[in-house]
Amino acid sequence: MALNASTQIGHPAQQVIATLSDRGFADHLTKVANGTLTEFTVDGDIAGAFTLTTVRSVPTDRVPDIARKFVGSSIEVTQVEKWSAPDAAGSRSATVQITVGGVPVTVNGTEQLTGQGEVSELAVDAKVSSSIPFIGGKLASAAEPYIGKALNLQAAQVNAWLSK
Protein backbone atom coordinates (compact mmCIF):
# COMPACT_ATOMS: atom_id res chain seq x y z
CA MET A 1 0.00 0.00 0.00
CA ALA A 2 1.31 3.45 -0.87
CA LEU A 3 1.69 6.04 1.83
CA ASN A 4 2.05 9.70 0.98
CA ALA A 5 1.90 12.25 3.77
CA SER A 6 3.33 15.68 4.40
CA THR A 7 3.14 18.23 7.15
CA GLN A 8 4.38 21.74 7.85
CA ILE A 9 6.77 22.43 10.71
CA GLY A 10 7.08 26.02 11.89
CA HIS A 11 10.88 26.01 12.12
CA PRO A 12 13.86 26.10 9.71
CA ALA A 13 15.09 22.80 8.26
CA GLN A 14 18.42 22.95 10.16
CA GLN A 15 16.58 23.12 13.48
CA VAL A 16 14.22 20.33 12.45
CA ILE A 17 17.03 17.94 11.47
CA ALA A 18 18.93 18.78 14.67
CA THR A 19 15.81 17.90 16.66
CA LEU A 20 15.10 14.69 14.75
CA SER A 21 18.67 13.54 15.41
CA ASP A 22 18.62 14.43 19.13
CA ARG A 23 18.42 11.47 21.53
CA GLY A 24 16.52 13.56 24.07
CA PHE A 25 13.85 14.33 21.49
CA ALA A 26 13.66 10.69 20.35
CA ASP A 27 13.16 9.61 23.97
CA HIS A 28 10.48 12.29 24.46
CA LEU A 29 8.63 11.30 21.27
CA THR A 30 8.75 7.63 22.24
CA LYS A 31 7.33 8.38 25.69
CA VAL A 32 4.49 10.40 24.13
CA ALA A 33 3.60 7.20 22.24
CA ASN A 34 3.80 5.23 25.53
CA GLY A 35 6.88 3.38 24.30
CA THR A 36 10.47 2.85 25.37
CA LEU A 37 13.51 3.98 23.39
CA THR A 38 15.84 0.98 23.32
CA GLU A 39 18.45 2.14 20.79
CA PHE A 40 19.37 5.44 19.19
CA THR A 41 22.44 5.98 17.03
CA VAL A 42 23.60 8.73 14.71
CA ASP A 43 26.32 7.59 12.32
CA GLY A 44 28.03 10.63 10.82
CA ASP A 45 27.90 14.38 11.36
CA ILE A 46 24.41 15.83 10.90
CA ALA A 47 25.96 18.80 9.08
CA GLY A 48 26.42 16.38 6.16
CA ALA A 49 25.11 12.96 5.21
CA PHE A 50 24.31 10.69 8.17
CA THR A 51 22.35 7.61 9.18
CA LEU A 52 19.87 7.67 12.04
CA THR A 53 18.78 4.38 13.61
CA THR A 54 16.00 4.31 16.18
CA VAL A 55 14.64 1.22 17.91
CA ARG A 56 11.53 1.55 20.02
CA SER A 57 9.45 -0.88 22.03
CA VAL A 58 5.83 0.23 21.74
CA PRO A 59 2.63 -1.20 23.20
CA THR A 60 0.26 -2.94 20.82
CA ASP A 61 -2.95 -1.56 22.32
CA ARG A 62 -3.37 0.70 19.27
CA VAL A 63 -2.32 -1.90 16.70
CA PRO A 64 -5.07 -2.77 14.20
CA ASP A 65 -7.11 -5.81 15.26
CA ILE A 66 -5.95 -7.80 12.25
CA ALA A 67 -2.32 -7.42 13.38
CA ARG A 68 -2.89 -8.05 17.08
CA LYS A 69 -3.07 -11.82 16.61
CA PHE A 70 0.56 -11.79 15.41
CA VAL A 71 2.06 -9.80 18.29
CA GLY A 72 2.24 -9.76 22.07
CA SER A 73 1.73 -6.80 24.37
CA SER A 74 4.53 -4.82 22.72
CA ILE A 75 6.46 -4.73 19.47
CA GLU A 76 9.93 -3.57 18.56
CA VAL A 77 9.99 -1.03 15.74
CA THR A 78 13.31 -0.32 14.01
CA GLN A 79 13.58 2.77 11.84
CA VAL A 80 16.67 3.46 9.73
CA GLU A 81 16.92 6.82 7.96
CA LYS A 82 19.84 7.53 5.61
CA TRP A 83 19.89 11.32 5.23
CA SER A 84 21.68 13.17 2.43
CA ALA A 85 23.76 16.27 3.04
CA PRO A 86 21.69 19.47 2.98
CA ASP A 87 21.49 21.83 0.04
CA ALA A 88 21.92 25.61 0.43
CA ALA A 89 18.36 25.99 1.78
CA GLY A 90 18.87 23.19 4.31
CA SER A 91 16.66 20.78 2.37
CA ARG A 92 17.64 17.12 2.34
CA SER A 93 16.20 13.71 1.65
CA ALA A 94 16.45 10.29 3.24
CA THR A 95 15.73 6.71 2.40
CA VAL A 96 13.75 5.17 5.22
CA GLN A 97 13.14 1.58 6.22
CA ILE A 98 10.92 0.54 9.09
CA THR A 99 10.69 -3.04 10.29
CA VAL A 100 8.50 -4.46 13.02
CA GLY A 101 9.95 -7.28 15.09
CA GLY A 102 7.88 -10.44 14.93
CA VAL A 103 5.55 -9.07 12.25
CA PRO A 104 6.24 -9.37 8.53
CA VAL A 105 5.38 -5.73 7.85
CA THR A 106 7.93 -3.33 6.36
CA VAL A 107 7.88 0.26 5.26
CA ASN A 108 10.32 1.40 2.57
CA GLY A 109 10.42 4.84 1.06
CA THR A 110 11.79 8.33 1.18
CA GLU A 111 11.49 11.34 3.42
CA GLN A 112 11.97 14.86 2.15
CA LEU A 113 12.72 17.76 4.49
CA THR A 114 12.25 20.96 2.51
CA GLY A 115 13.51 24.24 3.90
CA GLN A 116 11.25 27.19 3.18
CA GLY A 117 12.95 29.97 5.14
CA GLU A 118 11.64 29.96 8.69
CA VAL A 119 9.35 26.96 8.09
CA SER A 120 9.87 23.45 6.72
CA GLU A 121 7.85 20.71 5.15
CA LEU A 122 8.41 17.07 6.04
CA ALA A 123 7.04 14.62 3.48
CA VAL A 124 7.02 10.84 3.37
CA ASP A 125 6.50 8.74 0.26
CA ALA A 126 6.61 5.08 1.18
CA LYS A 127 5.20 1.66 0.58
CA VAL A 128 3.84 -0.48 3.39
CA SER A 129 4.07 -4.19 2.62
CA SER A 130 3.50 -7.51 4.32
CA SER A 131 4.58 -10.96 3.20
CA ILE A 132 1.79 -12.91 4.89
CA PRO A 133 -0.15 -14.90 2.27
CA PHE A 134 -3.78 -13.90 1.78
CA ILE A 135 -3.96 -11.25 4.52
CA GLY A 136 -0.72 -9.34 3.88
CA GLY A 137 -2.53 -6.65 1.87
CA LYS A 138 -5.15 -6.19 4.59
CA LEU A 139 -2.43 -5.96 7.22
CA ALA A 140 -0.52 -3.34 5.22
CA SER A 141 -3.74 -1.37 4.63
CA ALA A 142 -4.52 -1.43 8.35
CA ALA A 143 -1.01 -0.23 9.24
CA GLU A 144 -1.00 2.67 6.78
CA PRO A 145 -3.14 5.18 8.76
CA TYR A 146 -1.01 4.63 11.85
CA ILE A 147 2.10 5.67 9.96
CA GLY A 148 0.42 8.90 8.81
CA LYS A 149 -0.64 9.59 12.40
CA ALA A 150 2.93 8.96 13.55
CA LEU A 151 4.23 11.57 11.08
CA ASN A 152 1.73 14.14 12.32
CA LEU A 153 2.60 13.36 15.94
CA GLN A 154 6.29 13.72 15.15
CA ALA A 155 5.74 17.11 13.48
CA ALA A 156 3.63 18.39 16.37
CA GLN A 157 6.26 17.27 18.87
CA VAL A 158 9.10 18.86 16.84
CA ASN A 159 7.16 22.14 16.90
CA ALA A 160 6.56 21.87 20.64
CA TRP A 161 10.19 20.87 21.34
CA LEU A 162 11.59 23.80 19.37
CA SER A 163 9.10 26.27 20.85
CA LYS A 164 10.32 25.64 24.42
mmCIF file of N, CA and C in Angstrom, residues 28-144:
data_model
loop_
_atom_site.group_PDB
_atom_site.id
_atom_site.type_symbol
_atom_site.label_atom_id
_atom_site.label_comp_id
_atom_site.label_asym_id
_atom_site.label_seq_id
_atom_site.Cartn_x
_atom_site.Cartn_y
_atom_site.Cartn_z
ATOM 1 N N HIS A 28 11.731 11.570 24.191
ATOM 2 C CA HIS A 28 10.480 12.288 24.461
ATOM 3 C C HIS A 28 9.364 11.793 23.543
ATOM 4 N N LEU A 29 9.639 11.726 22.246
ATOM 5 C CA LEU A 29 8.633 11.298 21.269
ATOM 6 C C LEU A 29 8.164 9.874 21.561
ATOM 7 N N THR A 30 9.087 9.018 21.926
ATOM 8 C CA THR A 30 8.747 7.633 22.236
ATOM 9 C C THR A 30 7.861 7.557 23.467
ATOM 10 N N LYS A 31 8.154 8.370 24.476
ATOM 11 C CA LYS A 31 7.331 8.378 25.694
ATOM 12 C C LYS A 31 5.926 8.898 25.410
ATOM 13 N N VAL A 32 5.807 9.883 24.515
ATOM 14 C CA VAL A 32 4.487 10.397 24.133
ATOM 15 C C VAL A 32 3.640 9.264 23.544
ATOM 16 N N ALA A 33 4.291 8.345 22.838
ATOM 17 C CA ALA A 33 3.598 7.198 22.239
ATOM 18 C C ALA A 33 3.519 6.013 23.210
ATOM 19 N N ASN A 34 3.829 6.256 24.483
ATOM 20 C CA ASN A 34 3.802 5.225 25.529
ATOM 21 C C ASN A 34 4.774 4.079 25.265
ATOM 22 N N GLY A 35 5.881 4.395 24.600
ATOM 23 C CA GLY A 35 6.882 3.384 24.304
ATOM 24 C C GLY A 35 8.164 3.601 25.076
ATOM 25 N N THR A 36 9.154 2.777 24.761
ATOM 26 C CA THR A 36 10.473 2.854 25.372
ATOM 27 C C THR A 36 11.518 2.905 24.265
ATOM 28 N N LEU A 37 12.409 3.881 24.342
ATOM 29 C CA LEU A 37 13.507 3.980 23.391
ATOM 30 C C LEU A 37 14.576 2.979 23.812
ATOM 31 N N THR A 38 14.867 2.006 22.953
ATOM 32 C CA THR A 38 15.842 0.982 23.318
ATOM 33 C C THR A 38 17.179 1.158 22.619
ATOM 34 N N GLU A 39 17.193 1.870 21.496
ATOM 35 C CA GLU A 39 18.450 2.139 20.792
ATOM 36 C C GLU A 39 18.294 3.421 19.989
ATOM 37 N N PHE A 40 19.372 4.205 19.972
ATOM 38 C CA PHE A 40 19.373 5.440 19.186
ATOM 39 C C PHE A 40 20.811 5.722 18.786
ATOM 40 N N THR A 41 21.085 5.695 17.487
ATOM 41 C CA THR A 41 22.438 5.983 17.026
ATOM 42 C C THR A 41 22.403 6.935 15.843
ATOM 43 N N VAL A 42 23.376 7.827 15.835
ATOM 44 C CA VAL A 42 23.598 8.729 14.711
ATOM 45 C C VAL A 42 24.986 8.402 14.180
ATOM 46 N N ASP A 43 25.045 7.947 12.945
ATOM 47 C CA ASP A 43 26.316 7.591 12.320
ATOM 48 C C ASP A 43 26.660 8.675 11.307
ATOM 49 N N GLY A 44 27.631 9.518 11.667
ATOM 50 C CA GLY A 44 28.027 10.635 10.817
ATOM 51 C C GLY A 44 27.665 11.959 11.462
ATOM 52 N N ASP A 45 28.153 13.021 10.887
ATOM 53 C CA ASP A 45 27.897 14.379 11.362
ATOM 54 C C ASP A 45 26.630 14.892 10.691
ATOM 55 N N ILE A 46 25.678 15.394 11.482
ATOM 56 C CA ILE A 46 24.408 15.835 10.902
ATOM 57 C C ILE A 46 24.553 17.071 10.021
ATOM 58 N N ALA A 47 25.730 17.690 10.008
ATOM 59 C CA ALA A 47 25.965 18.801 9.083
ATOM 60 C C ALA A 47 26.069 18.292 7.645
ATOM 61 N N GLY A 48 26.325 16.998 7.482
ATOM 62 C CA GLY A 48 26.425 16.378 6.160
ATOM 63 C C GLY A 48 25.485 15.193 6.074
ATOM 64 N N ALA A 49 25.893 14.195 5.319
ATOM 65 C CA ALA A 49 25.106 12.963 5.214
ATOM 66 C C ALA A 49 25.299 12.142 6.492
ATOM 67 N N PHE A 50 24.228 11.518 6.962
ATOM 68 C CA PHE A 50 24.313 10.693 8.166
ATOM 69 C C PHE A 50 23.199 9.657 8.158
ATOM 70 N N THR A 51 23.366 8.655 9.019
ATOM 71 C CA THR A 51 22.350 7.613 9.178
ATOM 72 C C THR A 51 21.844 7.649 10.607
ATOM 73 N N LEU A 52 20.532 7.640 10.744
ATOM 74 C CA LEU A 52 19.870 7.669 12.041
ATOM 75 C C LEU A 52 19.129 6.348 12.220
ATOM 76 N N THR A 53 19.450 5.640 13.309
ATOM 77 C CA THR A 53 18.778 4.376 13.609
ATOM 78 C C THR A 53 18.090 4.506 14.956
ATOM 79 N N THR A 54 16.798 4.226 14.962
ATOM 80 C CA THR A 54 15.999 4.312 16.177
ATOM 81 C C THR A 54 15.267 2.992 16.368
ATOM 82 N N VAL A 55 15.370 2.438 17.579
ATOM 83 C CA VAL A 55 14.639 1.219 17.912
ATOM 84 C C VAL A 55 13.773 1.537 19.121
ATOM 85 N N ARG A 56 12.485 1.262 18.961
ATOM 86 C CA ARG A 56 11.525 1.546 20.024
ATOM 87 C C ARG A 56 10.713 0.294 20.339
ATOM 88 N N SER A 57 10.405 0.131 21.606
ATOM 89 C CA SER A 57 9.450 -0.882 22.025
ATOM 90 C C SER A 57 8.152 -0.134 22.307
ATOM 91 N N VAL A 58 7.099 -0.493 21.588
ATOM 92 C CA VAL A 58 5.830 0.226 21.741
ATOM 93 C C VAL A 58 4.713 -0.762 22.055
ATOM 94 N N PRO A 59 3.744 -0.316 22.869
ATOM 95 C CA PRO A 59 2.627 -1.198 23.199
ATOM 96 C C PRO A 59 1.756 -1.450 21.969
ATOM 97 N N THR A 60 1.086 -2.572 21.969
ATOM 98 C CA THR A 60 0.256 -2.939 20.821
ATOM 99 C C THR A 60 -1.221 -2.627 21.035
ATOM 100 N N ASP A 61 -1.535 -1.851 22.070
ATOM 101 C CA ASP A 61 -2.945 -1.558 22.322
ATOM 102 C C ASP A 61 -3.602 -0.759 21.199
ATOM 103 N N ARG A 62 -2.812 -0.073 20.377
ATOM 104 C CA ARG A 62 -3.372 0.700 19.266
ATOM 105 C C ARG A 62 -3.144 0.026 17.915
ATOM 106 N N VAL A 63 -2.576 -1.158 17.940
ATOM 107 C CA VAL A 63 -2.319 -1.896 16.704
ATOM 108 C C VAL A 63 -3.661 -2.348 16.125
ATOM 109 N N PRO A 64 -3.824 -2.299 14.803
ATOM 110 C CA PRO A 64 -5.074 -2.770 14.200
ATOM 111 C C PRO A 64 -5.392 -4.203 14.628
ATOM 112 N N ASP A 65 -6.675 -4.493 14.803
ATOM 113 C CA ASP A 65 -7.106 -5.815 15.262
ATOM 114 C C ASP A 65 -6.522 -6.951 14.433
ATOM 115 N N ILE A 66 -6.451 -6.749 13.129
ATOM 116 C CA ILE A 66 -5.953 -7.803 12.246
ATOM 117 C C ILE A 66 -4.496 -8.155 12.555
ATOM 118 N N ALA A 67 -3.740 -7.190 13.079
ATOM 119 C CA ALA A 67 -2.322 -7.423 13.383
ATOM 120 C C ALA A 67 -2.119 -7.957 14.790
ATOM 121 N N ARG A 68 -3.065 -7.703 15.671
ATOM 122 C CA ARG A 68 -2.889 -8.054 17.076
ATOM 123 C C ARG A 68 -2.665 -9.546 17.295
ATOM 124 N N LYS A 69 -3.229 -10.371 16.436
ATOM 125 C CA LYS A 69 -3.068 -11.821 16.613
ATOM 126 C C LYS A 69 -1.645 -12.294 16.334
ATOM 127 N N PHE A 70 -0.818 -11.420 15.725
ATOM 128 C CA PHE A 70 0.559 -11.791 15.407
ATOM 129 C C PHE A 70 1.564 -11.280 16.435
ATOM 130 N N VAL A 71 1.127 -10.455 17.374
ATOM 131 C CA VAL A 71 2.057 -9.797 18.294
ATOM 132 C C VAL A 71 1.627 -9.996 19.737
ATOM 133 N N GLY A 72 2.545 -9.700 20.648
ATOM 134 C CA GLY A 72 2.242 -9.758 22.066
ATOM 135 C C GLY A 72 1.788 -8.392 22.563
ATOM 136 N N SER A 73 2.158 -8.064 23.781
ATOM 137 C CA SER A 73 1.726 -6.796 24.371
ATOM 138 C C SER A 73 2.561 -5.614 23.905
ATOM 139 N N SER A 74 3.714 -5.896 23.280
ATOM 140 C CA SER A 74 4.532 -4.817 22.724
ATOM 141 C C SER A 74 5.262 -5.336 21.489
ATOM 142 N N ILE A 75 5.698 -4.393 20.663
ATOM 143 C CA ILE A 75 6.462 -4.731 19.470
ATOM 144 C C ILE A 75 7.693 -3.843 19.412
ATOM 145 N N GLU A 76 8.715 -4.347 18.751
ATOM 146 C CA GLU A 76 9.930 -3.571 18.563
ATOM 147 C C GLU A 76 9.930 -3.025 17.136
ATOM 148 N N VAL A 77 10.010 -1.705 17.037
ATOM 149 C CA VAL A 77 9.986 -1.034 15.743
ATOM 150 C C VAL A 77 11.367 -0.436 15.492
ATOM 151 N N THR A 78 11.988 -0.832 14.390
ATOM 152 C CA THR A 78 13.307 -0.322 14.013
ATOM 153 C C THR A 78 13.148 0.579 12.801
ATOM 154 N N GLN A 79 13.654 1.793 12.924
ATOM 155 C CA GLN A 79 13.578 2.772 11.840
ATOM 156 C C GLN A 79 14.991 3.215 11.487
ATOM 157 N N VAL A 80 15.358 3.053 10.216
ATOM 158 C CA VAL A 80 16.673 3.462 9.728
ATOM 159 C C VAL A 80 16.461 4.521 8.655
ATOM 160 N N GLU A 81 17.027 5.702 8.895
ATOM 161 C CA GLU A 81 16.919 6.816 7.957
ATOM 162 C C GLU A 81 18.321 7.189 7.492
ATOM 163 N N LYS A 82 18.540 7.154 6.187
ATOM 164 C CA LYS A 82 19.836 7.531 5.613
ATOM 165 C C LYS A 82 19.667 8.893 4.948
ATOM 166 N N TRP A 83 20.090 9.944 5.668
ATOM 167 C CA TRP A 83 19.894 11.320 5.232
ATOM 168 C C TRP A 83 21.043 11.795 4.347
ATOM 169 N N SER A 84 20.685 12.534 3.306
ATOM 170 C CA SER A 84 21.679 13.170 2.435
ATOM 171 C C SER A 84 22.203 14.429 3.118
ATOM 172 N N ALA A 85 23.275 14.964 2.585
ATOM 173 C CA ALA A 85 23.760 16.270 3.043
ATOM 174 C C ALA A 85 22.749 17.334 2.610
ATOM 175 N N PRO A 86 22.661 18.438 3.345
ATOM 176 C CA PRO A 86 21.688 19.474 2.985
ATOM 177 C C PRO A 86 22.143 20.294 1.782
ATOM 178 N N ASP A 87 21.157 20.858 1.082
ATOM 179 C CA ASP A 87 21.492 21.828 0.041
ATOM 180 C C ASP A 87 21.593 23.210 0.692
ATOM 181 N N ALA A 88 21.729 24.256 -0.098
ATOM 182 C CA ALA A 88 21.924 25.609 0.435
ATOM 183 C C ALA A 88 20.750 26.079 1.293
ATOM 184 N N ALA A 89 19.546 25.597 1.012
ATOM 185 C CA ALA A 89 18.360 25.993 1.784
ATOM 186 C C ALA A 89 18.156 25.111 3.013
ATOM 187 N N GLY A 90 19.018 24.112 3.180
ATOM 188 C CA GLY A 90 18.871 23.194 4.307
ATOM 189 C C GLY A 90 18.013 21.985 3.984
ATOM 190 N N SER A 91 17.496 21.911 2.768
ATOM 191 C CA SER A 91 16.662 20.776 2.368
ATOM 192 C C SER A 91 17.523 19.530 2.201
ATOM 193 N N ARG A 92 16.942 18.396 2.499
ATOM 194 C CA ARG A 92 17.640 17.120 2.345
ATOM 195 C C ARG A 92 16.619 16.009 2.224
ATOM 196 N N SER A 93 17.096 14.856 1.787
ATOM 197 C CA SER A 93 16.204 13.706 1.650
ATOM 198 C C SER A 93 16.826 12.499 2.342
ATOM 199 N N ALA A 94 15.982 11.515 2.589
ATOM 200 C CA ALA A 94 16.445 10.289 3.242
ATOM 201 C C ALA A 94 15.717 9.096 2.663
ATOM 202 N N THR A 95 16.426 7.979 2.606
ATOM 203 C CA THR A 95 15.732 6.712 2.402
ATOM 204 C C THR A 95 15.362 6.229 3.796
ATOM 205 N N VAL A 96 14.210 5.635 3.911
ATOM 206 C CA VAL A 96 13.753 5.173 5.218
ATOM 207 C C VAL A 96 13.275 3.734 5.102
ATOM 208 N N GLN A 97 13.628 2.952 6.117
ATOM 209 C CA GLN A 97 13.142 1.584 6.215
ATOM 210 C C GLN A 97 12.685 1.361 7.646
ATOM 211 N N ILE A 98 11.475 0.858 7.779
ATOM 212 C CA ILE A 98 10.919 0.543 9.092
ATOM 213 C C ILE A 98 10.563 -0.931 9.096
ATOM 214 N N THR A 99 11.042 -1.634 10.113
ATOM 215 C CA THR A 99 10.689 -3.038 10.289
ATOM 216 C C THR A 99 10.069 -3.210 11.670
ATOM 217 N N VAL A 100 9.188 -4.184 11.765
ATOM 218 C CA VAL A 100 8.497 -4.458 13.017
ATOM 219 C C VAL A 100 8.860 -5.869 13.440
ATOM 220 N N GLY A 101 9.519 -5.979 14.595
ATOM 221 C CA GLY A 101 9.950 -7.283 15.087
ATOM 222 C C GLY A 101 8.782 -8.226 15.287
ATOM 223 N N GLY A 102 8.905 -9.430 14.742
ATOM 224 C CA GLY A 102 7.876 -10.438 14.931
ATOM 225 C C GLY A 102 6.689 -10.311 13.999
ATOM 226 N N VAL A 103 6.664 -9.273 13.179
ATOM 227 C CA VAL A 103 5.549 -9.068 12.254
ATOM 228 C C VAL A 103 6.132 -8.825 10.865
ATOM 229 N N PRO A 104 5.686 -9.559 9.868
ATOM 230 C CA PRO A 104 6.241 -9.368 8.529
ATOM 231 C C PRO A 104 5.646 -8.149 7.817
ATOM 232 N N VAL A 105 5.817 -6.994 8.436
ATOM 233 C CA VAL A 105 5.385 -5.725 7.846
ATOM 234 C C VAL A 105 6.616 -4.844 7.729
ATOM 235 N N THR A 106 6.820 -4.259 6.561
ATOM 236 C CA THR A 106 7.930 -3.333 6.363
ATOM 237 C C THR A 106 7.418 -2.070 5.693
ATOM 238 N N VAL A 107 8.143 -1.006 5.932
ATOM 239 C CA VAL A 107 7.885 0.262 5.264
ATOM 240 C C VAL A 107 9.195 0.660 4.604
ATOM 241 N N ASN A 108 9.154 0.930 3.315
ATOM 242 C CA ASN A 108 10.319 1.402 2.575
ATOM 243 C C ASN A 108 9.914 2.629 1.789
ATOM 244 N N GLY A 109 10.755 3.647 1.824
ATOM 245 C CA GLY A 109 10.423 4.838 1.059
ATOM 246 C C GLY A 109 11.431 5.943 1.242
ATOM 247 N N THR A 110 10.942 7.151 1.056
ATOM 248 C CA THR A 110 11.790 8.334 1.180
ATOM 249 C C THR A 110 11.115 9.369 2.061
ATOM 250 N N GLU A 111 11.944 10.163 2.694
ATOM 251 C CA GLU A 111 11.492 11.341 3.423
ATOM 252 C C GLU A 111 12.140 12.539 2.756
ATOM 253 N N GLN A 112 11.427 13.629 2.718
ATOM 254 C CA GLN A 112 11.965 14.858 2.148
ATOM 255 C C GLN A 112 11.729 15.975 3.157
ATOM 256 N N LEU A 113 12.805 16.588 3.617
ATOM 257 C CA LEU A 113 12.716 17.760 4.488
ATOM 258 C C LEU A 113 13.055 18.962 3.623
ATOM 259 N N THR A 114 12.074 19.815 3.401
ATOM 260 C CA THR A 114 12.247 20.959 2.513
ATOM 261 C C THR A 114 12.277 22.242 3.321
ATOM 262 N N GLY A 115 13.392 22.952 3.234
ATOM 263 C CA GLY A 115 13.514 24.235 3.903
ATOM 264 C C GLY A 115 12.804 25.317 3.107
ATOM 265 N N GLN A 116 11.978 26.082 3.799
ATOM 266 C CA GLN A 116 11.248 27.188 3.181
ATOM 267 C C GLN A 116 11.414 28.418 4.074
ATOM 268 N N GLY A 117 12.670 28.834 4.255
ATOM 269 C CA GLY A 117 12.947 29.965 5.142
ATOM 270 C C GLY A 117 12.780 29.563 6.590
ATOM 271 N N GLU A 118 11.850 30.208 7.265
ATOM 272 C CA GLU A 118 11.635 29.958 8.693
ATOM 273 C C GLU A 118 10.700 28.788 8.968
ATOM 274 N N VAL A 119 10.198 28.139 7.923
ATOM 275 C CA VAL A 119 9.352 26.956 8.085
ATOM 276 C C VAL A 119 9.921 25.827 7.229
ATOM 277 N N SER A 120 9.426 24.631 7.472
ATOM 278 C CA SER A 120 9.870 23.452 6.725
ATOM 279 C C SER A 120 8.664 22.585 6.409
ATOM 280 N N GLU A 121 8.850 21.734 5.443
ATOM 281 C CA GLU A 121 7.854 20.712 5.151
ATOM 282 C C GLU A 121 8.546 19.365 5.246
ATOM 283 N N LEU A 122 7.908 18.437 5.942
ATOM 284 C CA LEU A 122 8.411 17.073 6.039
ATOM 285 C C LEU A 122 7.421 16.179 5.310
ATOM 286 N N ALA A 123 7.900 15.481 4.290
ATOM 287 C CA ALA A 123 7.038 14.621 3.478
ATOM 288 C C ALA A 123 7.583 13.202 3.470
ATOM 289 N N VAL A 124 6.670 12.256 3.435
ATOM 290 C CA VAL A 124 7.018 10.844 3.367
ATOM 291 C C VAL A 124 6.308 10.242 2.160
ATOM 292 N N ASP A 125 7.047 9.494 1.384
ATOM 293 C CA ASP A 125 6.500 8.742 0.256
ATOM 294 C C ASP A 125 7.021 7.322 0.428
ATOM 295 N N ALA A 126 6.148 6.418 0.820
ATOM 296 C CA ALA A 126 6.613 5.082 1.181
ATOM 297 C C ALA A 126 5.603 4.021 0.779
ATOM 298 N N LYS A 127 6.063 2.797 0.856
ATOM 299 C CA LYS A 127 5.204 1.655 0.580
ATOM 300 C C LYS A 127 5.203 0.759 1.807
ATOM 301 N N VAL A 128 4.012 0.433 2.275
ATOM 302 C CA VAL A 128 3.836 -0.485 3.389
ATOM 303 C C VAL A 128 3.546 -1.853 2.780
ATOM 304 N N SER A 129 4.306 -2.859 3.185
ATOM 305 C CA SER A 129 4.073 -4.188 2.623
ATOM 306 C C SER A 129 4.141 -5.254 3.707
ATOM 307 N N SER A 130 3.501 -6.368 3.415
ATOM 308 C CA SER A 130 3.505 -7.512 4.319
ATOM 309 C C SER A 130 3.592 -8.774 3.479
ATOM 310 N N SER A 131 4.369 -9.732 3.961
ATOM 311 C CA SER A 131 4.585 -10.965 3.202
ATOM 312 C C SER A 131 3.685 -12.118 3.638
ATOM 313 N N ILE A 132 2.675 -11.841 4.439
ATOM 314 C CA ILE A 132 1.787 -12.912 4.889
ATOM 315 C C ILE A 132 0.816 -13.261 3.750
ATOM 316 N N PRO A 133 0.783 -14.528 3.341
ATOM 317 C CA PRO A 133 -0.146 -14.904 2.267
ATOM 318 C C PRO A 133 -1.602 -14.605 2.642
ATOM 319 N N PHE A 134 -2.349 -14.169 1.701
ATOM 320 C CA PHE A 134 -3.784 -13.901 1.777
ATOM 321 C C PHE A 134 -4.158 -12.652 2.569
ATOM 322 N N ILE A 135 -3.549 -12.420 3.727
ATOM 323 C CA ILE A 135 -3.958 -11.253 4.523
ATOM 324 C C ILE A 135 -2.909 -10.151 4.562
ATOM 325 N N GLY A 136 -1.788 -10.341 3.866
ATOM 326 C CA GLY A 136 -0.723 -9.337 3.880
ATOM 327 C C GLY A 136 -1.198 -7.973 3.428
ATOM 328 N N GLY A 137 -2.005 -7.926 2.368
ATOM 329 C CA GLY A 137 -2.529 -6.648 1.872
ATOM 330 C C GLY A 137 -3.427 -5.970 2.885
ATOM 331 N N LYS A 138 -4.265 -6.750 3.562
ATOM 332 C CA LYS A 138 -5.148 -6.186 4.591
ATOM 333 C C LYS A 138 -4.330 -5.646 5.757
ATOM 334 N N LEU A 139 -3.291 -6.381 6.125
ATOM 335 C CA LEU A 139 -2.429 -5.959 7.223
ATOM 336 C C LEU A 139 -1.721 -4.656 6.877
ATOM 337 N N ALA A 140 -1.194 -4.563 5.663
ATOM 338 C CA ALA A 140 -0.522 -3.339 5.221
ATOM 339 C C ALA A 140 -1.503 -2.176 5.173
ATOM 340 N N SER A 141 -2.717 -2.422 4.680
ATOM 341 C CA SER A 141 -3.742 -1.369 4.632
ATOM 342 C C SER A 141 -4.102 -0.884 6.030
ATOM 343 N N ALA A 142 -4.174 -1.802 6.974
ATOM 344 C CA ALA A 142 -4.517 -1.434 8.347
ATOM 345 C C ALA A 142 -3.396 -0.646 9.006
ATOM 346 N N ALA A 143 -2.150 -0.924 8.642
ATOM 347 C CA ALA A 143 -1.006 -0.230 9.245
ATOM 348 C C ALA A 143 -0.834 1.179 8.694
ATOM 349 N N GLU A 144 -1.252 1.396 7.464
ATOM 350 C CA GLU A 144 -1.003 2.666 6.778
ATOM 351 C C GLU A 144 -1.479 3.905 7.548
#
